Short mmCIF file of C-alpha atoms and ligand atoms in Angstrom, two decimals:
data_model
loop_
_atom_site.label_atom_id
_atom_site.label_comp_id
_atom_site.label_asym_id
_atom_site.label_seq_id
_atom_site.Cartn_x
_atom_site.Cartn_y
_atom_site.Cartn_z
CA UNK X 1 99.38 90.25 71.03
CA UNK X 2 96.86 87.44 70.23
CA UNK X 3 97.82 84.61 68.40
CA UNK X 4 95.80 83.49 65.02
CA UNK X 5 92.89 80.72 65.75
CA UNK X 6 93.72 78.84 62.71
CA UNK X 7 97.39 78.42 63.73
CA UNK X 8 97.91 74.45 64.32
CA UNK X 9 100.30 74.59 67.50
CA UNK X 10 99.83 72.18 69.92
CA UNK X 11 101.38 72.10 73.65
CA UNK X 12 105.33 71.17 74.08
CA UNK X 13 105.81 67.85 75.43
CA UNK X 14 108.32 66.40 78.22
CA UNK X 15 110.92 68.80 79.86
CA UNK X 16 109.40 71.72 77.96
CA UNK X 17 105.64 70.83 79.76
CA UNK X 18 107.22 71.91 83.35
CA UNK X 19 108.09 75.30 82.59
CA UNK X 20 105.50 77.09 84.62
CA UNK X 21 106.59 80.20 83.63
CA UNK X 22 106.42 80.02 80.08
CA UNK X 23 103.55 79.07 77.81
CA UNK X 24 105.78 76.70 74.98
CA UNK X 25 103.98 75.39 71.81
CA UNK X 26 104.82 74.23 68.60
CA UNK X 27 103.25 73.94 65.19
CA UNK X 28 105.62 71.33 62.47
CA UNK X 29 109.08 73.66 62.30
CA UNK X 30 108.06 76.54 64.84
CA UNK X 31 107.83 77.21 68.58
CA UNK X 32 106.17 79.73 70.43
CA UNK X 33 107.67 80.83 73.82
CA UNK X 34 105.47 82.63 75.73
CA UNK X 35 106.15 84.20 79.02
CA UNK X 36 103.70 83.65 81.13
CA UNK X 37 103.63 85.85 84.49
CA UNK X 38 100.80 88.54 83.41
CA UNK X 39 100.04 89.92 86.39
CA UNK X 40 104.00 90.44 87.19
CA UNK X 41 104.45 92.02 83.60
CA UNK X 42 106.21 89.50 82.42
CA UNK X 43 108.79 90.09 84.75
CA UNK X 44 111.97 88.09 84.72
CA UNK X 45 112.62 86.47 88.37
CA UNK X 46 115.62 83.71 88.42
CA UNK X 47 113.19 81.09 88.09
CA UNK X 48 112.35 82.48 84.37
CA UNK X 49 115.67 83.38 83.45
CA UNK X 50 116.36 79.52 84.29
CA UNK X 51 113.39 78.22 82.31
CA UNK X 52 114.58 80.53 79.43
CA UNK X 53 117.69 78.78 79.00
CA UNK X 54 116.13 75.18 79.75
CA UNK X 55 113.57 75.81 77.34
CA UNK X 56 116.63 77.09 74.43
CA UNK X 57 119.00 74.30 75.45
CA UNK X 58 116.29 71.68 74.89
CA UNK X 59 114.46 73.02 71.34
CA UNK X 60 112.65 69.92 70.19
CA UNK X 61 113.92 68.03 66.93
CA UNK X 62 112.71 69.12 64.12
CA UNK X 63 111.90 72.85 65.22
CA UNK X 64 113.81 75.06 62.72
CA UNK X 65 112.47 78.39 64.17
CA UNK X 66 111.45 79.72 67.19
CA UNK X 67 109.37 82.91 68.22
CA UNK X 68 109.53 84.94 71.76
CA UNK X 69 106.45 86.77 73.01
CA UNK X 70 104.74 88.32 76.26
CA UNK X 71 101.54 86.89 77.32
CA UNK X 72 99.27 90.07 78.96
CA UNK X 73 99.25 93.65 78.25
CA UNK X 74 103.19 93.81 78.03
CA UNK X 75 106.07 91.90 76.44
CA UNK X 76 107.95 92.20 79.59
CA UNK X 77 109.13 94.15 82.97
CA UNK X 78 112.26 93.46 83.08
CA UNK X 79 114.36 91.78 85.98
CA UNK X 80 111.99 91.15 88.62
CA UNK X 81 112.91 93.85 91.09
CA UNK X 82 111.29 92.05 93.91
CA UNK X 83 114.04 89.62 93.97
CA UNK X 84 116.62 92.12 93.97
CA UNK X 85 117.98 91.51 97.41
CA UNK X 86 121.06 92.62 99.17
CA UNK X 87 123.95 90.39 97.43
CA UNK X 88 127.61 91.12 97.67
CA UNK X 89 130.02 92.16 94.45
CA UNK X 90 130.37 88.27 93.74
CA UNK X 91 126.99 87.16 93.76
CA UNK X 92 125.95 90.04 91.52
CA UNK X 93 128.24 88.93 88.75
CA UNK X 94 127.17 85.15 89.46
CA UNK X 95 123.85 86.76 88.94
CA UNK X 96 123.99 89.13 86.01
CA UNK X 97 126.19 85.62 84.33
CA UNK X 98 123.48 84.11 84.32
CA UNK X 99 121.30 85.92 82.40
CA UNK X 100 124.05 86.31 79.88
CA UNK X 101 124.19 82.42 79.77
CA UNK X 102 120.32 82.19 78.90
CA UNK X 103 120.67 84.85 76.59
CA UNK X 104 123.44 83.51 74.74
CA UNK X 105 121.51 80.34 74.00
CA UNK X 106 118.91 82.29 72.50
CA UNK X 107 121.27 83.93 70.29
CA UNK X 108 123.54 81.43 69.54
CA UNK X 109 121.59 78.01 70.07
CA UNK X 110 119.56 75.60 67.45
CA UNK X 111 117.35 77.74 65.81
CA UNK X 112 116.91 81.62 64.88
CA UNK X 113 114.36 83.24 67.09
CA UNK X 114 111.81 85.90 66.45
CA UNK X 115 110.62 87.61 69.14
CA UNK X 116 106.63 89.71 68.76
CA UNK X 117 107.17 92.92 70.74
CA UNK X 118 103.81 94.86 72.42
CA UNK X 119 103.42 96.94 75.46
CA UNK X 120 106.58 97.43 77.75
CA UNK X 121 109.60 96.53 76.42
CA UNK X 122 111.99 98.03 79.06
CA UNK X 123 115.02 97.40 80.97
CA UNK X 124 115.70 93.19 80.65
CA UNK X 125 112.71 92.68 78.46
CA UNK X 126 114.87 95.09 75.74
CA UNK X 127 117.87 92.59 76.66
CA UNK X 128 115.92 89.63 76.10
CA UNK X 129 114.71 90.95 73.01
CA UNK X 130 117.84 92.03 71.71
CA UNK X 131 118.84 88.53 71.95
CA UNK X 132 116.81 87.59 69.55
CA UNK X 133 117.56 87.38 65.84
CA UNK X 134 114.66 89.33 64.38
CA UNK X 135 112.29 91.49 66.30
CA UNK X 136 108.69 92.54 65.46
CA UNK X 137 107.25 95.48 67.00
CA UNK X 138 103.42 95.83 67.70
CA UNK X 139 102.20 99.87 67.56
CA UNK X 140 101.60 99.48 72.00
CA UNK X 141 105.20 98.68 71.94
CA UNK X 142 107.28 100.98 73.60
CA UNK X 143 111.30 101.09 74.89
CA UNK X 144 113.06 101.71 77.70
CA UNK X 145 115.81 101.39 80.01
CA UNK X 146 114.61 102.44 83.45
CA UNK X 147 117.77 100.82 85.33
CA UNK X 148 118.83 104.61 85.56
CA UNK X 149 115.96 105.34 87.42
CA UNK X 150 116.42 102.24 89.61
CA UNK X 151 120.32 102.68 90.84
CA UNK X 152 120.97 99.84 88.58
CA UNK X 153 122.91 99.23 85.39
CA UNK X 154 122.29 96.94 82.67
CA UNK X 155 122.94 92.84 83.60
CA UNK X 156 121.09 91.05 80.92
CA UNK X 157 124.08 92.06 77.64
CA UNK X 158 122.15 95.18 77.06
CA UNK X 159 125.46 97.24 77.37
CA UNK X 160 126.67 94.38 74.35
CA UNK X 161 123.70 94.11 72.17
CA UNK X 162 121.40 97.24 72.67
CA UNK X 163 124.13 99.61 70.77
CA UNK X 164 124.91 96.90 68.28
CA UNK X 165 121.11 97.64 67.12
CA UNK X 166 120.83 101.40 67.97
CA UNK X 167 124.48 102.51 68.68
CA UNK X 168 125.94 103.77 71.78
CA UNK X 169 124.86 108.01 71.93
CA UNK X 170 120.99 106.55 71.68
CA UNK X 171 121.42 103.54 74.36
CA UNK X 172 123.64 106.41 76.61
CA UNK X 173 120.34 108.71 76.12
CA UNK X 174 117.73 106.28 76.88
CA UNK X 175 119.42 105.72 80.75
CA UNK X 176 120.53 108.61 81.33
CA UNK X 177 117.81 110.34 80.60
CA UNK X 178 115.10 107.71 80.87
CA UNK X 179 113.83 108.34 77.35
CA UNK X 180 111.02 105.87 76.09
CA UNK X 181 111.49 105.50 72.26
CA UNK X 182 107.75 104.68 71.33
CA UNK X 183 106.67 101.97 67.96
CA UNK X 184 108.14 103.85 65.33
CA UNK X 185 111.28 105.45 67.16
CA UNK X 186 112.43 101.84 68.10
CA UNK X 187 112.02 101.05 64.51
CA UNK X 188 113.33 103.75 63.10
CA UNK X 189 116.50 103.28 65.67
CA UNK X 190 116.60 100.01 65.00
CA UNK X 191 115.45 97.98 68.20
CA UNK X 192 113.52 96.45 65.65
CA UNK X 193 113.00 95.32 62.03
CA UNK X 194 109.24 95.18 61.83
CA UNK X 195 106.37 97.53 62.78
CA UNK X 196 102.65 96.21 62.28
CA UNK X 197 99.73 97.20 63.87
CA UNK X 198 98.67 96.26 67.16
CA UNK X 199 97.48 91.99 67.30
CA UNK X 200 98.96 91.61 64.15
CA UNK X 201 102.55 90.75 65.63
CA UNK X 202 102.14 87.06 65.77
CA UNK X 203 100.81 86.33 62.31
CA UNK X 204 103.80 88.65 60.90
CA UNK X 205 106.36 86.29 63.06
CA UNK X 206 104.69 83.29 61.85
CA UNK X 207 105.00 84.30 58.37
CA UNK X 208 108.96 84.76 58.75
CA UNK X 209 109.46 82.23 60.91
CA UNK X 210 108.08 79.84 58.07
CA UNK X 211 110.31 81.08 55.57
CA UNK X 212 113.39 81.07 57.96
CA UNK X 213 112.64 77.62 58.47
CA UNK X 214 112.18 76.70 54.66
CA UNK X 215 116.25 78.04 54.49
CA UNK X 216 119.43 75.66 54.55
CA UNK X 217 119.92 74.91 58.19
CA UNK X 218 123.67 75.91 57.55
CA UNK X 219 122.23 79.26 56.02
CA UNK X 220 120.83 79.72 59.09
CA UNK X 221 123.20 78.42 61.15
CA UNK X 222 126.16 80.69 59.39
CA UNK X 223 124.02 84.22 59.69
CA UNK X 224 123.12 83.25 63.39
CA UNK X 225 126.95 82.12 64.42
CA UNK X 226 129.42 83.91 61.59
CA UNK X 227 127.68 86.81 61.29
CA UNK X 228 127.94 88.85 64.91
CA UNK X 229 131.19 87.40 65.12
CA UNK X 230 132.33 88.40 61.82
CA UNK X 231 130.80 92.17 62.88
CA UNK X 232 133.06 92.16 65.71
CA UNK X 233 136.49 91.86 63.63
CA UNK X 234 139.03 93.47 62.18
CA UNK X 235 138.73 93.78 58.12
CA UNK X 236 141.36 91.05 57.45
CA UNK X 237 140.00 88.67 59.97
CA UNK X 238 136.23 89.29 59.08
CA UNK X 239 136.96 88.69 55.56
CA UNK X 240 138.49 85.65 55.81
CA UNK X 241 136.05 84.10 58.51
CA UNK X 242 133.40 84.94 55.68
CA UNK X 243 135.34 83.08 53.10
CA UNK X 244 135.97 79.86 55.72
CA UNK X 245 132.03 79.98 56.76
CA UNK X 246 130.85 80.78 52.44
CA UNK X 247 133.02 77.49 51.47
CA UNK X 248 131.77 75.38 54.75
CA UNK X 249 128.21 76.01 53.87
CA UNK X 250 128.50 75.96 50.16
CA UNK X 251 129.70 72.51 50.58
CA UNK X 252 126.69 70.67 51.65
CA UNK X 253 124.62 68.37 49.95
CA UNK X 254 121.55 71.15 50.51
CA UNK X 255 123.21 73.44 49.21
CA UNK X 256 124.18 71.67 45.67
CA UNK X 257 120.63 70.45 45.55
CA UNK X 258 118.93 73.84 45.87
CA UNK X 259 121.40 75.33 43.06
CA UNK X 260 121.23 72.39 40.70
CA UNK X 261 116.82 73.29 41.45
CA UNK X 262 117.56 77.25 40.69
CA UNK X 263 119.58 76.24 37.51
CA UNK X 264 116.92 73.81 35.96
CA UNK X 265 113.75 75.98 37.08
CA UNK X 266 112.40 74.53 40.09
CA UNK X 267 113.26 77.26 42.56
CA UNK X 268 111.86 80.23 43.37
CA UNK X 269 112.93 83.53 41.95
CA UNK X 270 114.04 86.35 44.33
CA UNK X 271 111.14 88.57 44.37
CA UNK X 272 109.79 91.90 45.92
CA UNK X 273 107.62 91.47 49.34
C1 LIG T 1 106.94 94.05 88.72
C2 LIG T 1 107.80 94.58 87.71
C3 LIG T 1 109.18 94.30 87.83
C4 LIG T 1 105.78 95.19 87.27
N1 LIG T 1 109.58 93.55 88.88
N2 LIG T 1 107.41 93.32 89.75
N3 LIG T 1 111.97 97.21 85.29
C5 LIG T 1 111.29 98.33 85.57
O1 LIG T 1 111.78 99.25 86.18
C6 LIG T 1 109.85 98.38 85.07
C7 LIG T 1 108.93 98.39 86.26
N4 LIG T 1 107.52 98.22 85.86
C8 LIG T 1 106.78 99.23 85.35
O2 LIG T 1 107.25 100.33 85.08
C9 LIG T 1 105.33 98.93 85.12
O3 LIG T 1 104.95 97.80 85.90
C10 LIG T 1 104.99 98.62 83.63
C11 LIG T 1 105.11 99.90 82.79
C12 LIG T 1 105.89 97.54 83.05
C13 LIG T 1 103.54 98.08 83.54
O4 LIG T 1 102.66 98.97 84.17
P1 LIG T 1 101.20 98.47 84.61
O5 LIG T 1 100.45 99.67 85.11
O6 LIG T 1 100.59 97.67 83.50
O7 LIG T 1 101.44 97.40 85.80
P2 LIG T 1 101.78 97.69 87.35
O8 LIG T 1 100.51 97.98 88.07
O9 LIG T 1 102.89 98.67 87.48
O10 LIG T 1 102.36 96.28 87.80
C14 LIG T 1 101.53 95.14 87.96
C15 LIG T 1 102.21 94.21 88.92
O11 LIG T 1 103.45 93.77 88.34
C16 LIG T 1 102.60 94.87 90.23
O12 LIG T 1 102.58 93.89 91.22
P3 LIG T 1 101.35 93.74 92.26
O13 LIG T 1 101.73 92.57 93.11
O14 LIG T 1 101.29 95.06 93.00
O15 LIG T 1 100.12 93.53 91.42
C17 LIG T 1 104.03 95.30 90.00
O16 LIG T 1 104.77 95.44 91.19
C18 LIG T 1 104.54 94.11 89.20
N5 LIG T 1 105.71 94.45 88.41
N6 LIG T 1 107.04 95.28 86.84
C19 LIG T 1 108.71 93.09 89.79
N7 LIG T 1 110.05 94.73 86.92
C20 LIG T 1 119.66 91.87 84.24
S1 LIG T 1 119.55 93.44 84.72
C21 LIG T 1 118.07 94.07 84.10
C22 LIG T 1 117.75 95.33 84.84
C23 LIG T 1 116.34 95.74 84.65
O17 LIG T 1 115.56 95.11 83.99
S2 LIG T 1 115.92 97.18 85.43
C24 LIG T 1 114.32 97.52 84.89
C25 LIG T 1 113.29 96.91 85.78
#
């Protein structure tokens, strides 16, 4: 995963500057969030998990997208087993609630994320990218979901999220069996929306990240907030959260503007990538 010379993103600032364990920069509208422990894979001790949700509470102003990747060979480990000590029923919730706090501000905080997939993507590293809102799959990346292997079950929402992408029979194989999906598999499971060859990862999220950020914020805001929720109820209730969330965000000023610009000829025409 290498990220394009030419790409103008300078270092975070402030609060964002201290987090050791991630690598945060931002070009005008988009951030890149880099985890930064190489030679621990990328693996995800408390400390990161807490930086993860600093850095997603505290998305600068004026950032309209954000992208997720793995510094190193791999996108990440997983939970960092070396901190897996003895803790009693209590603290293990505590523990697990945490990462689902962190991960919940990733996928429903400011700004839709992206996150550029490569190497290892297995056990929490496949919950943190799950999170995300869009992911982008290099041909080293591979999947898995070793806490079988491990005497562990998922902690991260992968029991949540992982089936809402690939549905339950494939997640149920993967840890019982310890099947790795490989590039194409995950894609064609749906663990992610984009393959591309391998270094290519970054430019591809770039590329969306800038047209997700050229969208109405409330767009955004609607298909990263309605639209799980919406997925999780009944017909009647779906239907008429979509018709509350269509007539909120129809309603701005953005949104008049950019049809009144479609109707006189100054907006862009749907066309085929
Ligand atoms: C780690 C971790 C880790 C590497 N925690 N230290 N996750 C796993 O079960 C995956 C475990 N890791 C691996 O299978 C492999 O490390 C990889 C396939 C990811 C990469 O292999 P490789 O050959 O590139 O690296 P390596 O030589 O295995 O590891 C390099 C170092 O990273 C080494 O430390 P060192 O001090 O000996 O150099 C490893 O110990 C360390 N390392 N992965 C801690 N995961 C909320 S619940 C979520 C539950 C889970 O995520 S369970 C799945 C855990």
């Amino acid at each position: 995963m290498s990220q394009p010379a030419d790409a103008d993103f300078r270092p975070a600032s402030g609060l964002l500057a201290q987090l050791d364990l991630l690598r945060i920069e931002v070009a005008g509208p988009v951030l890149h969030v880099r985890l930064n422990r190489p030679a621990k894979r990328n693996a995800i001790s408390d400390t990161l998990i807490t930086q993860l949700h600093t850095c997603f509470v505290n998305v600068p102003e004026g950032v309209r997208a954000a992208i997720v990747s793995g510094e190193g060979d791999h996108f990440c480990a997983g939970l960092d087993l070396g901190e897996l000590v003895e803790r009693d029923v209590a603290e293990g919730v505590l523990h697990s609630r945490m990462w689902h706090t962190a991960f919940d501000q990733i996928q429903f905080g400011k700004v839709p994320v992206i996150a550029v997939l490569h190497g290892a993507v297995v056990g929490g590293g496949l919950e943190l990218a799950s999170a995300c809102h869009i992911r982008v799959a290099e041909a080293s990346a591979y999947f898995g979901l070793p806490e079988g292997q491990r005497g562990l079950f998922v902690g991260g929402g992968g029991s949540v999220r992982v089936p809402r992408l690939m549905g339950v029979a494939r997640m149920t194989d993967m840890m019982l069996t310890g099947r790795v999906y490989d590039v194409n598999e995950g894609v064609q499971a749906g663990l992610a929306q984009y393959g591309v060859a391998d270094g290519a990862g970054f430019a591809k999220a770039l590329a969306l990240a800038q047209r997700m950020a050229s969208n109405s914020p409330m767009s955004n805001f609607a298909v990263m907030h309605a639209l799980p929720r919406i997925a999780d109820q009944a017909q009647a209730e779906g239907l008429f959260t979509e018709s509350l969330m269509a007539a909120v965000a129809e309603s701005t000023p953005d949104a008049k503007e950019r049809l009144r610009a479609f109707l006189e000829g100054r907006a862009g025409k749907v066309v085929k990538s």
